[in-house]
GROMACS .gro file of C-alpha atoms in nm:
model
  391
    1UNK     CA    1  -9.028  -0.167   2.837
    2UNK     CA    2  -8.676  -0.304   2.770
    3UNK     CA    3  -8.454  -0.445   3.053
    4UNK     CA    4  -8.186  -0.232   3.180
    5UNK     CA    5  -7.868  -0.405   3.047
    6UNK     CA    6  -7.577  -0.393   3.308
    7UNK     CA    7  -7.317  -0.229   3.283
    8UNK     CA    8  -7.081  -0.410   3.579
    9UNK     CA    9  -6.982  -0.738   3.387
   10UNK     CA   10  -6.686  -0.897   3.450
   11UNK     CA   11  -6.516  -0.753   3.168
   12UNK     CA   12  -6.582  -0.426   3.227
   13UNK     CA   13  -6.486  -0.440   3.586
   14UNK     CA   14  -6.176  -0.611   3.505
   15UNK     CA   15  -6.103  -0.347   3.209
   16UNK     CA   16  -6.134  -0.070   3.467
   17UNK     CA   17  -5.914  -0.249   3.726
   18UNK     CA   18  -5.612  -0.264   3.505
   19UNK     CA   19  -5.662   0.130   3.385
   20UNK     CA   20  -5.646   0.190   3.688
   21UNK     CA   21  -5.316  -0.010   3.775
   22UNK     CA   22  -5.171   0.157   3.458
   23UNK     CA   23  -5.249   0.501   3.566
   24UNK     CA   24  -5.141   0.477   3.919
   25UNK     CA   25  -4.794   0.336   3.778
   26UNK     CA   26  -4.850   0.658   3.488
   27UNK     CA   27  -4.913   0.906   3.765
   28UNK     CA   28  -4.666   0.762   4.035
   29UNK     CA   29  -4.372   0.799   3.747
   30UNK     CA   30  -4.469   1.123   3.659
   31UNK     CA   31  -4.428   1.274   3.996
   32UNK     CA   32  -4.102   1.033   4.089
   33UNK     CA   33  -3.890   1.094   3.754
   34UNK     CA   34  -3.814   1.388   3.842
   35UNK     CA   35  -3.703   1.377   4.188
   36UNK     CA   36  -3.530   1.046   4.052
   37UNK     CA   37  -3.326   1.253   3.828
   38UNK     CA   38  -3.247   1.527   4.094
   39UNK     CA   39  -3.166   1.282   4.357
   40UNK     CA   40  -3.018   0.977   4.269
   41UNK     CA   41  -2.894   1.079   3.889
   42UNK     CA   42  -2.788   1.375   4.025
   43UNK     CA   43  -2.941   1.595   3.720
   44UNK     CA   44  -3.093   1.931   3.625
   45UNK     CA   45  -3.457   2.047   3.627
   46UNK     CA   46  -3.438   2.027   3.266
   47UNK     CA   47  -3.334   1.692   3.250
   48UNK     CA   48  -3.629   1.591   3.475
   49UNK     CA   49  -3.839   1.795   3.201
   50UNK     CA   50  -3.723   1.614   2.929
   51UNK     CA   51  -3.723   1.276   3.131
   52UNK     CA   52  -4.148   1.348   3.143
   53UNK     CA   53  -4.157   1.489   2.781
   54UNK     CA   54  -3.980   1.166   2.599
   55UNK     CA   55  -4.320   0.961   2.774
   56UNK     CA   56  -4.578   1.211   2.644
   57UNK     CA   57  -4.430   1.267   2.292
   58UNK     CA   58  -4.447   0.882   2.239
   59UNK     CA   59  -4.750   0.834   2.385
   60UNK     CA   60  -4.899   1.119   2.169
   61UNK     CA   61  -4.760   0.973   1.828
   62UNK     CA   62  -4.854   0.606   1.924
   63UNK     CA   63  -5.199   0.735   1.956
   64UNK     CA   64  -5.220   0.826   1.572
   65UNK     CA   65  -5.108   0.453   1.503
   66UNK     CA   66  -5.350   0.295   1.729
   67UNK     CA   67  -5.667   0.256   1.528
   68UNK     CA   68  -5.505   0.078   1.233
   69UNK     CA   69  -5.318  -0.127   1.476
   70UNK     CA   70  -5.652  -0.250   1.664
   71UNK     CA   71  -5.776  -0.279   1.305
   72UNK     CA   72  -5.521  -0.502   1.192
   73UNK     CA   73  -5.458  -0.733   1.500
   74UNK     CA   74  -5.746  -0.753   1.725
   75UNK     CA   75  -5.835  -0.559   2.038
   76UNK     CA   76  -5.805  -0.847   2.303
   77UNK     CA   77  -5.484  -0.936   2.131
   78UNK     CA   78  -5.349  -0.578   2.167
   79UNK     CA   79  -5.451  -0.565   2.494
   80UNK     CA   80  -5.284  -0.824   2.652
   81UNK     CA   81  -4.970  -0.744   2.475
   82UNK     CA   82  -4.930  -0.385   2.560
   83UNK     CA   83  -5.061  -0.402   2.948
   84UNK     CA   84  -4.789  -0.691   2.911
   85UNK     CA   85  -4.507  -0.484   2.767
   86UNK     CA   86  -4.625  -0.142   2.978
   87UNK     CA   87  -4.557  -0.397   3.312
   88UNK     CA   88  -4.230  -0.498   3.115
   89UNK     CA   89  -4.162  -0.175   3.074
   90UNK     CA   90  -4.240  -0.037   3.432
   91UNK     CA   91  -4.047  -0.342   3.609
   92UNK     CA   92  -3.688  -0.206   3.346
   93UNK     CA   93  -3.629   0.108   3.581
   94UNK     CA   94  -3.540  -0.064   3.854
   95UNK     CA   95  -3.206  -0.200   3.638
   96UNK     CA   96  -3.167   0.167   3.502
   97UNK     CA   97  -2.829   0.290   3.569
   98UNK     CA   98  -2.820   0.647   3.331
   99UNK     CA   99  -2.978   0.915   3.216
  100UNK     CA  100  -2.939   0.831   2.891
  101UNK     CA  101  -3.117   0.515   2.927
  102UNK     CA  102  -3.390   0.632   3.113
  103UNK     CA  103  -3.466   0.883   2.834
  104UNK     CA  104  -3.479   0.565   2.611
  105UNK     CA  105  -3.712   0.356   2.856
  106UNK     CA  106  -3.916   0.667   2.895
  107UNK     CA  107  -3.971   0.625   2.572
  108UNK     CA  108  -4.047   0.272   2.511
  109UNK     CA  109  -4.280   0.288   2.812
  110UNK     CA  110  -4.468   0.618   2.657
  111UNK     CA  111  -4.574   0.390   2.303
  112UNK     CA  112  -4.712   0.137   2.553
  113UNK     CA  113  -4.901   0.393   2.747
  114UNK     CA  114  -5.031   0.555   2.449
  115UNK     CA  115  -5.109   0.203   2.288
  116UNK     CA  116  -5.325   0.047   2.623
  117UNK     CA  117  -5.477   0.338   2.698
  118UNK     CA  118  -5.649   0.352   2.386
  119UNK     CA  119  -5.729   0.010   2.339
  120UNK     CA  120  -5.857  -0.003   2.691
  121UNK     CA  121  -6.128   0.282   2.584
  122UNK     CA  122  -6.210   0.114   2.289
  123UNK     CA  123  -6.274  -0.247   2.461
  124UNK     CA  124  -6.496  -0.007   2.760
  125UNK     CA  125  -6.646   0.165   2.504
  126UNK     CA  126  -6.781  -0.198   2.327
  127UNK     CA  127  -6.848  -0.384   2.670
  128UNK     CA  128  -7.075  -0.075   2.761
  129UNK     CA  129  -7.427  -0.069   2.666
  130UNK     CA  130  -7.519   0.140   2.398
  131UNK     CA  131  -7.789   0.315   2.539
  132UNK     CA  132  -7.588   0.320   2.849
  133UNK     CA  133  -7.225   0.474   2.733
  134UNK     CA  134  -7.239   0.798   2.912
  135UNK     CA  135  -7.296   0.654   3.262
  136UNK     CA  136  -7.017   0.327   3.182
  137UNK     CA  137  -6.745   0.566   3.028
  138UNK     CA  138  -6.804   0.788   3.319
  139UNK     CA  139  -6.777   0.492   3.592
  140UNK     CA  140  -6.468   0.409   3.341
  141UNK     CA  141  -6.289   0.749   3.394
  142UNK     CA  142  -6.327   0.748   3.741
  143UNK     CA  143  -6.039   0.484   3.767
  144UNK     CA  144  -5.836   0.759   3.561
  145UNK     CA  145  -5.922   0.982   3.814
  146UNK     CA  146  -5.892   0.808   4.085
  147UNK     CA  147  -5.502   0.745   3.995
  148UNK     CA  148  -5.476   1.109   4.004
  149UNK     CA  149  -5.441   1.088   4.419
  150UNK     CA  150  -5.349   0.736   4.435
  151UNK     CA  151  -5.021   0.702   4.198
  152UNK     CA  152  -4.836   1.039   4.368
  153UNK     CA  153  -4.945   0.938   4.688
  154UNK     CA  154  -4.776   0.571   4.675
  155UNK     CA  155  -4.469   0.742   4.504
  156UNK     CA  156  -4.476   1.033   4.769
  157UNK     CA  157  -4.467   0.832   5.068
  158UNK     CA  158  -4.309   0.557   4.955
  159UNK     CA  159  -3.997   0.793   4.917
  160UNK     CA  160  -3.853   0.910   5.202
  161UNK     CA  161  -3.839   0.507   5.328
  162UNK     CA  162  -3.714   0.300   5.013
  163UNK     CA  163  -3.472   0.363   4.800
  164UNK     CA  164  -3.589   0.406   4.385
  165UNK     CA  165  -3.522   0.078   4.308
  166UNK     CA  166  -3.785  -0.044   4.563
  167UNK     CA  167  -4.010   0.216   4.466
  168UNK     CA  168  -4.012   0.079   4.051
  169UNK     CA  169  -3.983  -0.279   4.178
  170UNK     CA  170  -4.344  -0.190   4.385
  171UNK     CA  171  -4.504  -0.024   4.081
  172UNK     CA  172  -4.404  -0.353   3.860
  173UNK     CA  173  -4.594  -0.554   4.118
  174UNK     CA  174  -4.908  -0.320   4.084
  175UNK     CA  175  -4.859  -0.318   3.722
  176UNK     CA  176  -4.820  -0.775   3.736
  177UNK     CA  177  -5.226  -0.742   3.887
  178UNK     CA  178  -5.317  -0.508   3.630
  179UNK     CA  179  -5.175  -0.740   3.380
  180UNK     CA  180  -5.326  -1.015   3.531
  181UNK     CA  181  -5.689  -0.852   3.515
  182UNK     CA  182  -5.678  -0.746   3.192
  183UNK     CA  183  -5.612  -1.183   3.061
  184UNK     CA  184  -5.976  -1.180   3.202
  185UNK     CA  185  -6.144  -0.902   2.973
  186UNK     CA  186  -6.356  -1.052   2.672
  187UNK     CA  187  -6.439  -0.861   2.384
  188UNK     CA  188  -6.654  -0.896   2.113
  189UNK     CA  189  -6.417  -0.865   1.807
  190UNK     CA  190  -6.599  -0.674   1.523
  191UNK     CA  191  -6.555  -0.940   1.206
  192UNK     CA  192  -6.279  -0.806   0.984
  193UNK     CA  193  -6.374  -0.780   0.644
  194UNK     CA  194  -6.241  -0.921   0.335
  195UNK     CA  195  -5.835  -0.852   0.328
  196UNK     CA  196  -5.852  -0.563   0.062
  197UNK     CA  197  -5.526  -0.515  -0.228
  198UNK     CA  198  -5.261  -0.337  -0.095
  199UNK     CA  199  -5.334   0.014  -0.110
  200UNK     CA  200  -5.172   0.360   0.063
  201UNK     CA  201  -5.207   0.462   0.378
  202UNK     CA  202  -5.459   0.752   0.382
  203UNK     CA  203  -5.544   1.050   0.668
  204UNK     CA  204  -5.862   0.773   0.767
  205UNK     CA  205  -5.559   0.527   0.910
  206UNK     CA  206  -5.450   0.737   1.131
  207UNK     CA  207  -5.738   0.972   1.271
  208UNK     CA  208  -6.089   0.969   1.318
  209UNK     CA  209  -6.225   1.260   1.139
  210UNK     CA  210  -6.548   1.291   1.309
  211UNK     CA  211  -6.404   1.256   1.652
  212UNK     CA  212  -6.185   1.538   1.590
  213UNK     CA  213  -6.430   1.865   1.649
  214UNK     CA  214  -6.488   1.729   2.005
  215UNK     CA  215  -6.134   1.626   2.038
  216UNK     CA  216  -6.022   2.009   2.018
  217UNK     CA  217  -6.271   2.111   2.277
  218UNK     CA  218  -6.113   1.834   2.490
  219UNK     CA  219  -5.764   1.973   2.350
  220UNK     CA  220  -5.886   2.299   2.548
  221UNK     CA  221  -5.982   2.199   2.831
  222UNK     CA  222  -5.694   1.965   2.906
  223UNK     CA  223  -5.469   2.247   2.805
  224UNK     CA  224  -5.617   2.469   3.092
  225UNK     CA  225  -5.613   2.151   3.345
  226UNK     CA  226  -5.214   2.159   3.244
  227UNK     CA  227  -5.146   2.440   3.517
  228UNK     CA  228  -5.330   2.215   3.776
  229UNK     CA  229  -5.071   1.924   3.750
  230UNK     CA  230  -4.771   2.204   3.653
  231UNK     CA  231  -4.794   2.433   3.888
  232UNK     CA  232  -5.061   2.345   4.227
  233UNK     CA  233  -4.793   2.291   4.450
  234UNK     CA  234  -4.606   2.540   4.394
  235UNK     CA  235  -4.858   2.780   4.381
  236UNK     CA  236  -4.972   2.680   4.725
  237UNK     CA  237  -4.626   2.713   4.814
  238UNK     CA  238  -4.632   3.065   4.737
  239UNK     CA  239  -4.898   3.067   4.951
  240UNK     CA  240  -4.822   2.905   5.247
  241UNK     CA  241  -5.017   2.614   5.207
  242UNK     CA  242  -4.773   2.389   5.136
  243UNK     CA  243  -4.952   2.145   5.377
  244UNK     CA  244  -5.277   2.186   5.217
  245UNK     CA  245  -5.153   2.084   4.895
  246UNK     CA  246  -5.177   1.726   4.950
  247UNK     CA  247  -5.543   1.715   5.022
  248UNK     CA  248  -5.615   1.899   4.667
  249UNK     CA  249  -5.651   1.624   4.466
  250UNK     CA  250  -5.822   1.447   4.757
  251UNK     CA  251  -6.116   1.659   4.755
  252UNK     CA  252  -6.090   1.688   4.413
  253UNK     CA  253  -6.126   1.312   4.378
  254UNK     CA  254  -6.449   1.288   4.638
  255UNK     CA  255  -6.625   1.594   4.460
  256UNK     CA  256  -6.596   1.404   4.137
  257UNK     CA  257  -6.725   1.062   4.279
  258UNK     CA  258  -7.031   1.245   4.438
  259UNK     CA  259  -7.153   1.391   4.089
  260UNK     CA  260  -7.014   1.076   3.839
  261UNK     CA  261  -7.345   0.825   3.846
  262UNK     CA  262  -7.545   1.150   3.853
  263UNK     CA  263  -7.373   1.290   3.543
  264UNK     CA  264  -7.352   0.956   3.351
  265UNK     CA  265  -7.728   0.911   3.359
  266UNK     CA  266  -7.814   1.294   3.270
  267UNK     CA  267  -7.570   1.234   2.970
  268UNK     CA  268  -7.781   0.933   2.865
  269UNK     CA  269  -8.100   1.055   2.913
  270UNK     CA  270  -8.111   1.421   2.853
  271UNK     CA  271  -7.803   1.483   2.626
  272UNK     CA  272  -7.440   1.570   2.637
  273UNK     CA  273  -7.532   1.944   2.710
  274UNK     CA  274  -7.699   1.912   3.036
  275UNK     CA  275  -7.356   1.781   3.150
  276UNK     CA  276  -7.076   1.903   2.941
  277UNK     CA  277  -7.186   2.321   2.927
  278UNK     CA  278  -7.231   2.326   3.342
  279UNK     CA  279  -6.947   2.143   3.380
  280UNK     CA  280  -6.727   2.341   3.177
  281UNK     CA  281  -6.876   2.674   3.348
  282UNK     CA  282  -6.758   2.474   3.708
  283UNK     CA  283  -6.456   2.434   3.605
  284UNK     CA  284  -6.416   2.800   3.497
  285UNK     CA  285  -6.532   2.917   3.883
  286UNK     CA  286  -6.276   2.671   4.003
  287UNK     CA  287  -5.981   2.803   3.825
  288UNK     CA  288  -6.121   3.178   3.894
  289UNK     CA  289  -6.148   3.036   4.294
  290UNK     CA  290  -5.803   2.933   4.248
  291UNK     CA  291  -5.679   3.260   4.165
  292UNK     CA  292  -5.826   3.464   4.423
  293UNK     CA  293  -5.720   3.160   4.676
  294UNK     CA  294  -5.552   3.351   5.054
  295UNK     CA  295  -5.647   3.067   5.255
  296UNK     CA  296  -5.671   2.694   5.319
  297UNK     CA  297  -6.049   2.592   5.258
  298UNK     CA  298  -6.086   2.843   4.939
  299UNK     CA  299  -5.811   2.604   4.821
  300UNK     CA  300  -5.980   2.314   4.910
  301UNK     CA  301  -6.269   2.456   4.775
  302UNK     CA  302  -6.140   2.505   4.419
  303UNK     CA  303  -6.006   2.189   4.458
  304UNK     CA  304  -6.365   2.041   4.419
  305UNK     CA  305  -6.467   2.289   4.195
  306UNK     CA  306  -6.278   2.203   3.922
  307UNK     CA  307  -6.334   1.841   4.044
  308UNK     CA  308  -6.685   1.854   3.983
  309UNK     CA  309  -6.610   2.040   3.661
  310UNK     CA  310  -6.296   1.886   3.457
  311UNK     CA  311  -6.339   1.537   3.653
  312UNK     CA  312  -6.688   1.585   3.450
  313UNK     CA  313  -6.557   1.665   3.126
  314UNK     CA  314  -6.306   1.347   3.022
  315UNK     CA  315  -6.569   1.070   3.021
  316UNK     CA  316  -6.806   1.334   2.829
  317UNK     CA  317  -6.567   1.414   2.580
  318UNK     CA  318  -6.487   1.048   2.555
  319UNK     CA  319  -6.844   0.925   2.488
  320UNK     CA  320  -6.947   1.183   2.215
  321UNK     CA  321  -6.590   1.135   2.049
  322UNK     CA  322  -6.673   0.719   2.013
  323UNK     CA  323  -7.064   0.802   1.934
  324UNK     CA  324  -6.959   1.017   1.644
  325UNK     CA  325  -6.796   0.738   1.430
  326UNK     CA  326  -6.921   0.407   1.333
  327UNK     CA  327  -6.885   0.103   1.547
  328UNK     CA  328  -6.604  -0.039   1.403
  329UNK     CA  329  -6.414   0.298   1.409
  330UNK     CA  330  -6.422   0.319   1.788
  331UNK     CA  331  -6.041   0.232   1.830
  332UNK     CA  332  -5.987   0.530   1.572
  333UNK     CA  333  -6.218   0.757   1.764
  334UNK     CA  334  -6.067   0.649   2.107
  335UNK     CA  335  -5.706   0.746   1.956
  336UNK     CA  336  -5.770   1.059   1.766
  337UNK     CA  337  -5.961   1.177   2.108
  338UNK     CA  338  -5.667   1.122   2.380
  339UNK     CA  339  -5.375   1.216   2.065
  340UNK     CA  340  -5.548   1.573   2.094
  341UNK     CA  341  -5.631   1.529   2.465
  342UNK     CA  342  -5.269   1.444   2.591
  343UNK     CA  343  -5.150   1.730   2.310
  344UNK     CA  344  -5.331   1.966   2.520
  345UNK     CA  345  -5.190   1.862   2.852
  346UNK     CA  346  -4.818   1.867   2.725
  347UNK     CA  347  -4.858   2.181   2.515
  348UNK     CA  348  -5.043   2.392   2.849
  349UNK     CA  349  -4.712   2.242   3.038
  350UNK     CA  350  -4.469   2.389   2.847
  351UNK     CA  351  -4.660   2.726   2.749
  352UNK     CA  352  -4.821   2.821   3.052
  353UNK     CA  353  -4.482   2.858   3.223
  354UNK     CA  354  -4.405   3.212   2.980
  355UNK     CA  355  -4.749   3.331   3.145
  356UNK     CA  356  -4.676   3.237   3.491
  357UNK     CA  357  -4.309   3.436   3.426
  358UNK     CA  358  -4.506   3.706   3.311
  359UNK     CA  359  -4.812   3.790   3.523
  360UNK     CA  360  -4.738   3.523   3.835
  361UNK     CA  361  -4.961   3.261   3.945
  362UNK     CA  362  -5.282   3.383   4.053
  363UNK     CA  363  -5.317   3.572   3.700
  364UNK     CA  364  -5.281   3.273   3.517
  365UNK     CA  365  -5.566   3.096   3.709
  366UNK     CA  366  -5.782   3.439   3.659
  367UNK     CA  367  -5.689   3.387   3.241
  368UNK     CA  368  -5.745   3.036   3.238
  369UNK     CA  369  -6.102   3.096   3.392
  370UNK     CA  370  -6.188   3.302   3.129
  371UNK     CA  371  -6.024   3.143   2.872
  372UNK     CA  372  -6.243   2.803   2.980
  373UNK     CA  373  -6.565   3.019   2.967
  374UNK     CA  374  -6.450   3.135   2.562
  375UNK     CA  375  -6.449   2.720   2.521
  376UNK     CA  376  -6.790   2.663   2.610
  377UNK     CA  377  -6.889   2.862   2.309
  378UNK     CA  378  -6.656   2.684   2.088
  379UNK     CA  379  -6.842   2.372   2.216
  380UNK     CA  380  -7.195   2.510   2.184
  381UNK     CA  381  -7.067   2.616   1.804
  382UNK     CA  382  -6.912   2.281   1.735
  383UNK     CA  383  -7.222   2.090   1.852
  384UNK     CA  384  -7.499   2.336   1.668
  385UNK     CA  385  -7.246   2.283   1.346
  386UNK     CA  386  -7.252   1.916   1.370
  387UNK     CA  387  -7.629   1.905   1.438
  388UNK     CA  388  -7.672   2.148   1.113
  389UNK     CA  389  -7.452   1.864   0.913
  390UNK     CA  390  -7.635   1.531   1.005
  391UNK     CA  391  -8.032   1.686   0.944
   0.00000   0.00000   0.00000
């Protein structure tokens, strides 16, 4: 019988440190920006809007550059320069004095974001045994998910007692430790072959074509988890549970952490189905929950529903996207997966809005559910057709 091999290294705790410095500062941002831009810029809604849209849509096109950059350079040597120019980057707002400037930095920041965070899956991905990736990725994404609570909860409190200044100069500090982890991360570079003649740059450079079937069933889901970061609060502000609002990511956050090692290992030993098809159906009830929601603990309740259902689904998604190309692909794979992933988020932000205008928000929740359920037999067809192709 072979040993176990770990999967807590150095590396990989370090690795998972520093995402999760980078998505605290990520998630902070994106609920400060726009009460930045209200408050102290004195700007419109839309201006916040567009102040969190200039981030995405850079962090979405970096994503399609990432591969051939990790190709070209290195992954260590990526990683230490982007975590170094996301801190950069993060410590800049606090000598923002327009709105015009910020949409720049919002910008700059967003290639960084969309650079690191896909390096930072590759380099998990490789420190992660083999045999083992389904438990480590999920362990992995639990410092994503964990940044889901943590980052608006520093920014939340943090605001009615320092001014925004203080606030970015605190993030910079997180992001300085994250930096700092990530110098200790070592990574087994895959040998570069032979330098080749100069040729074109071809669809290959920029996605991963076999990570892109499970990609769009991420695209999906993400799209459907937009209307949780859009519009929860306000929704339970409709409600009057204003107060309960807080304490949905919360529970959200301790559902996922009670199912992750359990998931991870069924993932590894049985398959991706056991985990992927009932978590997908979870996070269906959780989004139907949500829309028949009157009181505080059916809130809380779909809060780890969809916990135990989408907090599932990333780290899944993740996995079989890097297991479907070949080794030396996986920065390719890791790209093309969050391009499509992050698509999905910003496209459900902007779209879902017409439906909520249309039909309010407890029908949107009821169309989402069902519209989740029609995805779990686009994944059961994308994973019979990719089972036909490789017998």
């Amino acid at each position: 019988m072979t040993e176990r091999r770990p999967i807590w290294t150095k590396s990989f705790i370090n690795i998972s440190i520093s995402t999760f410095f980078i998505f605290i500062v990520f998630y902070a941002l994106l609920t400060f920006i726009p009460i930045y831009v209200l408050t102290d810029m004195e700007g419109t809604a839309t201006q916040g809007g567009l102040a969190v849209s200039a981030f995405l849509i850079s962090a979405i096109i970096m994503r399609f550059f990432a591969g051939l950059i990790l190709e070209k350079y290195g992954k260590k040597k990526i990683l230490v320069i982007s975590v170094l120019m996301f801190t950069i980057s993060t410590i800049l707002y606090v000598f923002i004095g327009g709105f015009t400037a910020l949409l720049f930095l919002r910008f700059f920041h967003g290639i960084w974001f969309g650079l690191v965070t896909t390096v930072a899956g590759a380099i998990a991905a490789d420190i992660v045994p083999p045999e083992r990736r389904g438990e480590g990725l999920g362990y992995y994404g639990i410092a994503m998910n964990l940044a889901i609570v943590a980052g608006p909860f520093i920014a939340l409190t943090l605001q009615p007692f320092m001014a925004a200044r203080s606030i970015f100069a605190v993030l910079g500090v997180i992001m300085a430790i994250g930096f700092f982890c990530a110098l200790w991360v070592k990574v087994d570079e895959t040998p570069i072959a032979a330098k080749e003649e100069k040729r074109k740059l071809g669809f290959n450079d920029f996605v991963e074509k076999k990570a892109v079937p499970i990609a769009s069933v991420s695209f999906f889901a993400s799209f459907a988890y937009a209307s949780i970061i859009s519009f929860i609060s306000v929704y339970a502000a409709s409600l009057g549970l204003i107060e309960t609002a807080s304490f949905f990511f919360v529970v959200y956050a301790v559902a996922m952490l009670l199912v992750r090692p359990f998931s991870g290992r069924l993932f590894d030993s049985v398959g991706p189905n056991i985990v992927i098809i009932p978590s997908l159906i979870m996070f269906a009830v959780g989004l139907f929950a949500l829309s028949q929601t009157e009181s505080a603990w059916m809130f809380l309740l779909s809060g780890a529903l969809v916990g135990i259902g989408y907090g599932t689904l990333l780290p899944s998604f993740q996995t079989l996207a890097i297991q479907a190309a070949d080794k030396h692909r996986s920065g390719y794979a890791t790209g093309t997966f969050f391009a499509l992933y992050d698509f999905g988020i910003a496209i459900g932000s902007i779209s879902l809005g017409i439906i909520v205008a249309a039909f309010g928000y407890s029908n949107l929740y009821l169309i989402l559910s069902v519209f989740v359920l029609c995805t779990v037999f686009y994944y059961m067809w994308i994973m019979k057709k990719q089972k036909t192709a490789a017998s």
